[in-house]
DNA sequence: CGGTATCCATTTGGATACTG
DNA sequence: CAGTATCCAAATGGATACCG
C-alpha cells in the first residue's frame, strides 16, 4: 500500500463529501450527457434522461452549478432559453464518469445474472428449512 | 458522437440500474477499500469507513454480494470470522472507482471553494432585492 | 420554455437491543 | 465477532399546480 493509498483510505472525508453530491443517479447522468452534448437546453436534457422529474433535474443542475461543475447560461428571449454545459472543473470529471458509464454498459448483464443466481439460491435455502428449532430456556 | 456514445446515451437503463446499486456512498467506499485491502473482516471494514452503521454496512455488503461484486467467506470458528473480498467482476470495477476516488482527492478543494462563492452570491442577491413587485391583476 | 411551490408517500438510515 | 430485528425521524422524490 503506497503513501497515496494510505492517505486516501484514511481521508474518506473528501471522497464522502464528493459522493454525497455527485454520487447520485441524476448527477452522474447529467455530467455524462453534458460530456457528450457539449451544451444543451433544459428540456433537451430532460428528454435525454429517462424518468427524471422536472423537480429533480432542476435540483440536480442547481447543485452541480453550485459546486462549480456546470455552467448555466440564460438567453433573455421569449420563450426563455437556458443552456447548460460543463465548466473546466466539470470536464475533468468526464474521465471517471465515462469510465463508469462504459463499465455499466459492459458488465450490466453480469450483474443481472448474478442477481438471479443469488435470488434462486436464497429461495432454495428458505424452502429447505421449514422446520423450526425448538428449545427450552432455563 | 460515435455509435457507441449514441447507444450509451439512449440506453440510460443499464447505467441507471448499475448506479442504483453501486452509485451510493457506502458501496463505492466498500469497493474502494476492498481494492486496496484484498481481503478484510467485517469489523475491520467498519472501522475503515468513517460513519457507517453496522446495519448499513451489512446491507451494502449483501447487495454487493448479490450483484456478484463481493465474496463473503465464513470461517466456522468461535468467535466467528467472516472475510470479504472482491470477485473478478468486482475487480473490474476498481478502475472506475479508484479514478473517481483520485478525482475526489484532487478536486475536493475546488468544490468547496465553488460552494462558498455560489452561496455568497446568493446571499448578496437576496439582500439586494428587499423591494417587492407590486402590480394589479385585472 | 424553464422553472418554483406545495403536498405527501416512500425510502433511507441511525439508534438501540438482542442472538448464535 | 458478525450479524438480525425493530422503531422511528429525516431525507428523498414524484405529482400537481401555478408563474414570468
mmCIF file of C-alpha atoms (C1' of nucleotides) in Angstrom:
data_model
loop_
_atom_site.group_PDB
_atom_site.id
_atom_site.type_symbol
_atom_site.label_atom_id
_atom_site.label_comp_id
_atom_site.label_asym_id
_atom_site.label_seq_id
_atom_site.Cartn_x
_atom_site.Cartn_y
_atom_site.Cartn_z
ATOM 1 C CA UNK A 1 0.000 0.000 0.000
ATOM 2 C CA UNK A 2 1.553 3.294 -1.084
ATOM 3 C CA UNK A 3 1.529 6.512 0.896
ATOM 4 C CA UNK A 4 -1.028 7.853 -1.521
ATOM 5 C CA UNK A 5 -3.297 4.895 -0.882
ATOM 6 C CA UNK A 6 -2.977 5.303 2.855
ATOM 7 C CA UNK A 7 -3.889 8.951 2.597
ATOM 8 C CA UNK A 8 -6.921 8.114 0.530
ATOM 9 C CA UNK A 9 -8.076 5.335 2.794
ATOM 10 C CA UNK A 10 -7.770 7.389 5.955
ATOM 11 C CA UNK A 11 -9.264 10.502 4.428
ATOM 12 C CA UNK A 12 -12.606 9.140 3.368
ATOM 13 C CA UNK A 13 -13.993 12.578 4.163
ATOM 14 C CA UNK A 14 -13.213 14.191 0.828
ATOM 15 C CA UNK A 15 -14.463 11.165 -1.056
ATOM 16 C CA UNK A 16 -17.538 11.034 1.118
ATOM 17 C CA UNK A 17 -18.330 14.681 0.580
ATOM 18 C CA UNK A 18 -17.857 14.427 -3.166
ATOM 19 C CA UNK A 19 -20.008 11.311 -3.343
ATOM 20 C CA UNK A 20 -22.786 12.987 -1.408
ATOM 21 C CA UNK A 21 -23.055 15.447 -4.242
ATOM 22 C CA UNK A 22 -22.076 13.760 -7.471
ATOM 23 C CA UNK A 23 -22.666 10.180 -6.353
ATOM 24 C CA UNK A 24 -26.362 10.128 -7.072
ATOM 25 C CA UNK A 25 -28.001 8.801 -10.167
ATOM 26 C CA UNK A 26 -29.127 12.066 -11.741
ATOM 27 C CA UNK A 27 -25.858 13.937 -11.249
ATOM 28 C CA UNK A 28 -23.886 11.201 -12.927
ATOM 29 C CA UNK A 29 -26.405 11.153 -15.754
ATOM 30 C CA UNK A 30 -26.268 14.899 -16.269
ATOM 31 C CA UNK A 31 -22.480 15.017 -16.358
ATOM 32 C CA UNK A 32 -22.432 12.025 -18.676
ATOM 33 C CA UNK A 33 -24.873 13.619 -21.112
ATOM 34 C CA UNK A 34 -23.212 17.028 -20.970
ATOM 35 C CA UNK A 35 -19.830 15.500 -21.696
ATOM 36 C CA UNK A 36 -21.275 14.284 -24.986
ATOM 37 C CA UNK A 37 -23.612 17.144 -25.861
ATOM 38 C CA UNK A 38 -21.272 19.999 -25.115
ATOM 39 C CA UNK A 39 -24.132 22.354 -24.393
ATOM 40 C CA UNK A 40 -27.805 21.554 -24.088
ATOM 41 C CA UNK A 41 -31.125 23.120 -23.124
ATOM 42 C CA UNK A 42 -33.178 22.180 -20.082
ATOM 43 C CA UNK A 43 -35.898 20.226 -21.822
ATOM 44 C CA UNK A 44 -33.484 18.501 -24.184
ATOM 45 C CA UNK A 45 -31.613 17.331 -21.128
ATOM 46 C CA UNK A 46 -34.854 16.226 -19.528
ATOM 47 C CA UNK A 47 -35.763 14.151 -22.569
ATOM 48 C CA UNK A 48 -32.293 12.593 -22.641
ATOM 49 C CA UNK A 49 -32.594 11.308 -19.102
ATOM 50 C CA UNK A 50 -35.251 8.694 -18.838
ATOM 51 C CA UNK A 51 -37.504 9.061 -15.819
ATOM 52 C CA UNK A 52 -36.179 12.258 -14.289
ATOM 53 C CA UNK A 53 -38.797 14.676 -12.982
ATOM 54 C CA UNK A 54 -38.577 18.393 -13.633
ATOM 55 C CA UNK A 55 -38.055 18.999 -9.971
ATOM 56 C CA UNK A 56 -35.156 16.567 -9.649
ATOM 57 C CA UNK A 57 -33.463 17.815 -12.798
ATOM 58 C CA UNK A 58 -33.671 21.387 -11.545
ATOM 59 C CA UNK A 59 -32.294 20.463 -8.140
ATOM 60 C CA UNK A 60 -29.518 18.374 -9.658
ATOM 61 C CA UNK A 61 -28.473 21.167 -12.010
ATOM 62 C CA UNK A 62 -28.511 23.748 -9.206
ATOM 63 C CA UNK A 63 -26.267 21.580 -7.051
ATOM 64 C CA UNK A 64 -23.853 20.916 -9.891
ATOM 65 C CA UNK A 65 -23.780 24.629 -10.664
ATOM 66 C CA UNK A 66 -23.164 25.423 -7.011
ATOM 67 C CA UNK A 67 -20.247 23.004 -6.903
ATOM 68 C CA UNK A 68 -18.678 24.647 -9.937
ATOM 69 C CA UNK A 69 -19.181 21.693 -12.251
ATOM 70 C CA UNK A 70 -21.892 23.044 -14.532
ATOM 71 C CA UNK A 71 -22.494 26.401 -16.216
ATOM 72 C CA UNK A 72 -25.954 27.892 -16.607
ATOM 73 C CA UNK A 73 -26.474 30.468 -19.348
ATOM 74 C CA UNK A 74 -29.723 32.389 -19.649
ATOM 75 C CA UNK A 75 -30.643 33.919 -23.004
ATOM 76 C CA UNK A 76 -33.187 36.706 -22.447
ATOM 77 C CA UNK A 77 -35.500 35.652 -25.234
ATOM 78 C CA UNK A 78 -39.178 34.813 -25.472
ATOM 79 C CA UNK A 79 -39.715 31.978 -24.883
ATOM 80 C CA UNK A 80 -36.774 31.804 -22.485
ATOM 81 C CA UNK A 81 -33.745 29.697 -23.370
ATOM 82 C CA UNK A 82 -31.350 28.306 -20.793
ATOM 83 C CA UNK A 83 -28.333 26.290 -21.763
ATOM 84 C CA UNK A 84 -26.244 24.035 -19.572
ATOM 85 C CA UNK A 85 -22.665 22.942 -20.078
ATOM 86 C CA UNK A 86 -19.655 21.698 -18.163
ATOM 87 C CA UNK A 87 -17.134 24.005 -16.544
ATOM 88 C CA UNK A 88 -13.422 23.231 -16.824
ATOM 89 C CA UNK A 89 -13.699 21.502 -13.453
ATOM 90 C CA UNK A 90 -16.712 19.604 -14.701
ATOM 91 C CA UNK A 91 -14.800 18.439 -17.745
ATOM 92 C CA UNK A 92 -12.172 16.839 -15.535
ATOM 93 C CA UNK A 93 -14.957 14.668 -14.153
ATOM 94 C CA UNK A 94 -15.838 13.174 -17.509
ATOM 95 C CA UNK A 95 -12.964 10.727 -17.348
ATOM 96 C CA UNK A 96 -14.122 8.957 -14.190
ATOM 97 C CA UNK A 97 -17.801 9.282 -15.091
ATOM 98 C CA UNK A 98 -17.447 7.939 -18.593
ATOM 99 C CA UNK A 99 -15.341 5.025 -17.468
ATOM 100 C CA UNK A 100 -18.091 4.174 -15.008
ATOM 101 C CA UNK A 101 -20.593 4.535 -17.844
ATOM 102 C CA UNK A 102 -18.598 2.210 -20.066
ATOM 103 C CA UNK A 103 -18.259 -0.263 -17.214
ATOM 104 C CA UNK A 104 -22.039 -0.279 -16.756
ATOM 105 C CA UNK A 105 -22.661 -0.947 -20.426
ATOM 106 C CA UNK A 106 -20.150 -3.770 -20.414
ATOM 107 C CA UNK A 107 -20.991 -5.523 -17.153
ATOM 108 C CA UNK A 108 -24.674 -4.859 -16.571
ATOM 109 C CA UNK A 109 -25.537 -8.283 -17.933
ATOM 110 C CA UNK A 110 -23.206 -9.996 -15.486
ATOM 111 C CA UNK A 111 -24.873 -8.209 -12.595
ATOM 112 C CA UNK A 112 -28.339 -9.232 -13.716
ATOM 113 C CA UNK A 113 -27.149 -12.830 -13.977
ATOM 114 C CA UNK A 114 -25.531 -12.729 -10.548
ATOM 115 C CA UNK A 115 -28.745 -11.426 -9.031
ATOM 116 C CA UNK A 116 -30.783 -14.273 -10.469
ATOM 117 C CA UNK A 117 -28.355 -16.864 -9.177
ATOM 118 C CA UNK A 118 -28.273 -15.277 -5.723
ATOM 119 C CA UNK A 119 -32.045 -14.955 -5.500
ATOM 120 C CA UNK A 120 -32.603 -18.543 -6.644
ATOM 121 C CA UNK A 121 -30.171 -19.773 -4.027
ATOM 122 C CA UNK A 122 -31.889 -17.743 -1.294
ATOM 123 C CA UNK A 123 -35.299 -19.080 -2.322
ATOM 124 C CA UNK A 124 -33.959 -22.637 -2.225
ATOM 125 C CA UNK A 125 -32.484 -22.141 1.239
ATOM 126 C CA UNK A 126 -35.731 -20.692 2.550
ATOM 127 C CA UNK A 127 -37.754 -23.614 1.170
ATOM 128 C CA UNK A 128 -35.369 -26.177 2.591
ATOM 129 C CA UNK A 129 -35.743 -25.122 6.215
ATOM 130 C CA UNK A 130 -39.425 -25.009 7.152
ATOM 131 C CA UNK A 131 -38.709 -26.747 10.435
ATOM 132 C CA UNK A 132 -38.158 -24.577 13.455
ATOM 133 C CA UNK A 133 -35.666 -25.107 16.207
ATOM 134 C CA UNK A 134 -37.451 -25.945 19.410
ATOM 135 C CA UNK A 135 -35.581 -25.428 22.611
ATOM 136 C CA UNK A 136 -36.288 -24.733 26.230
ATOM 137 C CA UNK A 137 -34.733 -21.858 28.027
ATOM 138 C CA UNK A 138 -33.815 -22.318 31.710
ATOM 139 C CA UNK B 1 -20.661 11.396 -31.446
ATOM 140 C CA UNK B 2 -19.785 7.783 -32.137
ATOM 141 C CA UNK B 3 -22.220 4.917 -32.437
ATOM 142 C CA UNK B 4 -21.064 3.724 -29.055
ATOM 143 C CA UNK B 5 -21.849 7.072 -27.499
ATOM 144 C CA UNK B 6 -25.291 7.119 -29.065
ATOM 145 C CA UNK B 7 -26.020 3.667 -27.709
ATOM 146 C CA UNK B 8 -24.944 4.750 -24.240
ATOM 147 C CA UNK B 9 -26.920 7.961 -24.283
ATOM 148 C CA UNK B 10 -30.120 6.273 -25.433
ATOM 149 C CA UNK B 11 -29.722 3.298 -23.147
ATOM 150 C CA UNK B 12 -29.543 5.019 -19.814
ATOM 151 C CA UNK B 13 -31.289 1.981 -18.393
ATOM 152 C CA UNK B 14 -28.186 -0.113 -17.805
ATOM 153 C CA UNK B 15 -26.323 2.842 -16.349
ATOM 154 C CA UNK B 16 -29.319 3.727 -14.230
ATOM 155 C CA UNK B 17 -29.658 0.216 -12.888
ATOM 156 C CA UNK B 18 -25.986 -0.042 -12.087
ATOM 157 C CA UNK B 19 -25.983 3.338 -10.369
ATOM 158 C CA UNK B 20 -28.958 2.378 -8.249
ATOM 159 C CA UNK B 21 -26.795 -0.310 -6.741
ATOM 160 C CA UNK B 22 -23.205 0.818 -6.763
ATOM 161 C CA UNK B 23 -23.850 4.558 -7.003
ATOM 162 C CA UNK B 24 -24.325 5.129 -3.322
ATOM 163 C CA UNK B 25 -21.747 6.313 -0.874
ATOM 164 C CA UNK B 26 -21.188 3.120 1.072
ATOM 165 C CA UNK B 27 -20.907 0.814 -1.930
ATOM 166 C CA UNK B 28 -18.251 2.979 -3.521
ATOM 167 C CA UNK B 29 -16.416 3.097 -0.209
ATOM 168 C CA UNK B 30 -16.516 -0.659 0.261
ATOM 169 C CA UNK B 31 -15.246 -1.410 -3.224
ATOM 170 C CA UNK B 32 -12.556 1.233 -2.832
ATOM 171 C CA UNK B 33 -11.353 -0.220 0.458
ATOM 172 C CA UNK B 34 -11.510 -3.818 -0.747
ATOM 173 C CA UNK B 35 -9.497 -2.958 -3.833
ATOM 174 C CA UNK B 36 -6.690 -1.930 -1.504
ATOM 175 C CA UNK B 37 -7.089 -4.445 1.296
ATOM 176 C CA UNK B 38 -7.519 -7.541 -0.807
ATOM 177 C CA UNK B 39 -9.499 -9.315 1.882
ATOM 178 C CA UNK B 40 -10.830 -7.913 5.114
ATOM 179 C CA UNK B 41 -13.065 -8.792 8.031
ATOM 180 C CA UNK B 42 -16.390 -7.159 8.830
ATOM 181 C CA UNK B 43 -15.298 -5.014 11.740
ATOM 182 C CA UNK B 44 -12.048 -4.005 10.085
ATOM 183 C CA UNK B 45 -14.091 -2.780 7.170
ATOM 184 C CA UNK B 46 -16.424 -0.968 9.522
ATOM 185 C CA UNK B 47 -13.529 0.826 11.173
ATOM 186 C CA UNK B 48 -12.109 1.768 7.779
ATOM 187 C CA UNK B 49 -15.278 3.510 6.711
ATOM 188 C CA UNK B 50 -15.936 6.555 8.816
ATOM 189 C CA UNK B 51 -19.528 6.919 9.921
ATOM 190 C CA UNK B 52 -21.066 3.752 8.544
ATOM 191 C CA UNK B 53 -23.503 1.974 10.845
ATOM 192 C CA UNK B 54 -23.453 -1.771 11.288
ATOM 193 C CA UNK B 55 -26.810 -2.005 9.626
ATOM 194 C CA UNK B 56 -25.779 -0.073 6.528
ATOM 195 C CA UNK B 57 -22.525 -1.962 6.144
ATOM 196 C CA UNK B 58 -24.359 -5.268 6.317
ATOM 197 C CA UNK B 59 -26.946 -4.154 3.773
ATOM 198 C CA UNK B 60 -24.296 -2.753 1.452
ATOM 199 C CA UNK B 61 -22.238 -5.931 1.592
ATOM 200 C CA UNK B 62 -25.310 -8.130 0.962
ATOM 201 C CA UNK B 63 -26.231 -6.104 -2.100
ATOM 202 C CA UNK B 64 -22.704 -6.185 -3.463
ATOM 203 C CA UNK B 65 -22.580 -9.920 -2.852
ATOM 204 C CA UNK B 66 -25.914 -10.366 -4.584
ATOM 205 C CA UNK B 67 -24.681 -8.456 -7.623
ATOM 206 C CA UNK B 68 -21.634 -10.686 -7.883
ATOM 207 C CA UNK B 69 -19.142 -7.988 -6.945
ATOM 208 C CA UNK B 70 -18.096 -9.155 -3.484
ATOM 209 C CA UNK B 71 -17.284 -12.543 -1.985
ATOM 210 C CA UNK B 72 -18.280 -13.487 1.534
ATOM 211 C CA UNK B 73 -16.323 -16.267 3.231
ATOM 212 C CA UNK B 74 -17.412 -17.661 6.565
ATOM 213 C CA UNK B 75 -14.854 -19.438 8.744
ATOM 214 C CA UNK B 76 -16.667 -21.704 11.209
ATOM 215 C CA UNK B 77 -14.667 -20.650 14.218
ATOM 216 C CA UNK B 78 -15.507 -19.259 17.632
ATOM 217 C CA UNK B 79 -15.729 -16.318 17.630
ATOM 218 C CA UNK B 80 -16.968 -16.300 14.048
ATOM 219 C CA UNK B 81 -14.788 -14.830 11.310
ATOM 220 C CA UNK B 82 -16.193 -13.541 8.037
ATOM 221 C CA UNK B 83 -13.965 -12.177 5.322
ATOM 222 C CA UNK B 84 -14.960 -10.030 2.397
ATOM 223 C CA UNK B 85 -13.166 -9.589 -0.904
ATOM 224 C CA UNK B 86 -13.779 -8.628 -4.495
ATOM 225 C CA UNK B 87 -14.854 -11.107 -7.140
ATOM 226 C CA UNK B 88 -13.278 -10.975 -10.580
ATOM 227 C CA UNK B 89 -16.220 -8.851 -11.670
ATOM 228 C CA UNK B 90 -15.707 -6.640 -8.652
ATOM 229 C CA UNK B 91 -12.063 -6.185 -9.518
ATOM 230 C CA UNK B 92 -13.005 -4.776 -12.908
ATOM 231 C CA UNK B 93 -14.823 -2.030 -11.028
ATOM 232 C CA UNK B 94 -11.722 -0.830 -9.231
ATOM 233 C CA UNK B 95 -10.539 1.127 -12.263
ATOM 234 C CA UNK B 96 -13.578 3.424 -12.453
ATOM 235 C CA UNK B 97 -13.959 3.609 -8.679
ATOM 236 C CA UNK B 98 -10.365 4.450 -7.959
ATOM 237 C CA UNK B 99 -10.256 7.094 -10.649
ATOM 238 C CA UNK B 100 -13.287 8.671 -9.011
ATOM 239 C CA UNK B 101 -11.509 8.396 -5.684
ATOM 240 C CA UNK B 102 -8.418 10.091 -7.064
ATOM 241 C CA UNK B 103 -10.568 12.783 -8.637
ATOM 242 C CA UNK B 104 -12.198 13.472 -5.274
ATOM 243 C CA UNK B 105 -8.877 13.822 -3.521
ATOM 244 C CA UNK B 106 -7.619 16.170 -6.201
ATOM 245 C CA UNK B 107 -10.653 18.396 -6.729
ATOM 246 C CA UNK B 108 -12.451 18.419 -3.399
ATOM 247 C CA UNK B 109 -10.926 21.777 -2.563
ATOM 248 C CA UNK B 110 -12.181 23.345 -5.778
ATOM 249 C CA UNK B 111 -15.704 22.203 -4.994
ATOM 250 C CA UNK B 112 -15.601 23.655 -1.509
ATOM 251 C CA UNK B 113 -14.385 26.950 -2.960
ATOM 252 C CA UNK B 114 -17.082 26.984 -5.623
ATOM 253 C CA UNK B 115 -19.736 26.419 -2.989
ATOM 254 C CA UNK B 116 -18.578 29.389 -0.932
ATOM 255 C CA UNK B 117 -18.597 31.661 -3.946
ATOM 256 C CA UNK B 118 -22.046 30.493 -5.013
ATOM 257 C CA UNK B 119 -23.507 30.837 -1.535
ATOM 258 C CA UNK B 120 -22.046 34.311 -1.062
ATOM 259 C CA UNK B 121 -23.508 35.383 -4.369
ATOM 260 C CA UNK B 122 -26.925 34.010 -3.468
ATOM 261 C CA UNK B 123 -26.857 35.779 -0.110
ATOM 262 C CA UNK B 124 -25.931 39.052 -1.817
ATOM 263 C CA UNK B 125 -28.753 38.715 -4.334
ATOM 264 C CA UNK B 126 -31.259 38.013 -1.597
ATOM 265 C CA UNK B 127 -30.153 41.062 0.389
ATOM 266 C CA UNK B 128 -30.202 43.316 -2.644
ATOM 267 C CA UNK B 129 -33.871 42.806 -3.500
ATOM 268 C CA UNK B 130 -35.979 43.555 -0.424
ATOM 269 C CA UNK B 131 -38.439 45.513 -2.566
ATOM 270 C CA UNK B 132 -41.406 43.620 -3.873
ATOM 271 C CA UNK B 133 -43.033 43.990 -7.222
ATOM 272 C CA UNK B 134 -46.445 45.499 -6.810
ATOM 273 C CA UNK B 135 -48.931 45.032 -9.557
ATOM 274 C CA UNK B 136 -52.644 44.839 -10.013
ATOM 275 C CA UNK B 137 -54.299 41.913 -11.626
ATOM 276 C CA UNK B 138 -57.390 42.564 -13.805
ATOM 277 C "C1'" DC C 1 -39.792 27.337 -22.038
ATOM 278 C "C1'" DG C 2 -37.954 26.852 -17.724
ATOM 279 C "C1'" DG C 3 -38.774 26.996 -13.835
ATOM 280 C "C1'" DT C 4 -40.958 27.435 -8.361
ATOM 281 C "C1'" DA C 5 -44.090 25.969 -4.537
ATOM 282 C "C1'" DT C 6 -46.579 22.688 -2.080
ATOM 283 C "C1'" DC C 7 -48.172 18.310 -0.677
ATOM 284 C "C1'" DC C 8 -47.483 13.807 0.575
ATOM 285 C "C1'" DA C 9 -45.994 8.686 0.115
ATOM 286 C "C1'" DT C 10 -41.995 6.113 0.175
ATOM 287 C "C1'" DT C 11 -37.379 5.291 1.208
ATOM 288 C "C1'" DT C 12 -33.420 5.762 3.829
ATOM 289 C "C1'" DG C 13 -30.708 5.139 7.577
ATOM 290 C "C1'" DG C 14 -29.273 5.890 12.540
ATOM 291 C "C1'" DA C 15 -30.063 4.136 17.332
ATOM 292 C "C1'" DT C 16 -30.870 0.516 20.135
ATOM 293 C "C1'" DA C 17 -31.485 -4.065 21.704
ATOM 294 C "C1'" DC C 18 -30.908 -8.821 21.124
ATOM 295 C "C1'" DT C 19 -28.637 -13.523 19.164
ATOM 296 C "C1'" DG C 20 -25.720 -17.642 17.726
ATOM 297 C "C1'" DC D 1 -17.468 -11.309 16.172
ATOM 298 C "C1'" DA D 2 -20.883 -10.694 12.979
ATOM 299 C "C1'" DG D 3 -24.733 -10.161 12.479
ATOM 300 C "C1'" DT D 4 -30.593 -9.635 12.847
ATOM 301 C "C1'" DA D 5 -34.840 -7.145 14.340
ATOM 302 C "C1'" DT D 6 -37.446 -3.226 15.421
ATOM 303 C "C1'" DC D 7 -38.505 1.517 15.799
ATOM 304 C "C1'" DC D 8 -38.751 5.948 14.221
ATOM 305 C "C1'" DA D 9 -37.002 10.637 12.458
ATOM 306 C "C1'" DA D 10 -35.345 12.702 8.470
ATOM 307 C "C1'" DA D 11 -34.396 12.922 3.735
ATOM 308 C "C1'" DT D 12 -35.890 11.797 -0.889
ATOM 309 C "C1'" DG D 13 -38.513 12.410 -4.708
ATOM 310 C "C1'" DG D 14 -42.899 12.059 -7.600
ATOM 311 C "C1'" DA D 15 -47.302 14.520 -8.678
ATOM 312 C "C1'" DT D 16 -49.574 18.520 -9.297
ATOM 313 C "C1'" DA D 17 -50.464 23.275 -9.840
ATOM 314 C "C1'" DC D 18 -49.007 27.660 -10.863
ATOM 315 C "C1'" DC D 19 -45.744 31.683 -12.682
ATOM 316 C "C1'" DG D 20 -42.785 35.020 -15.590
#
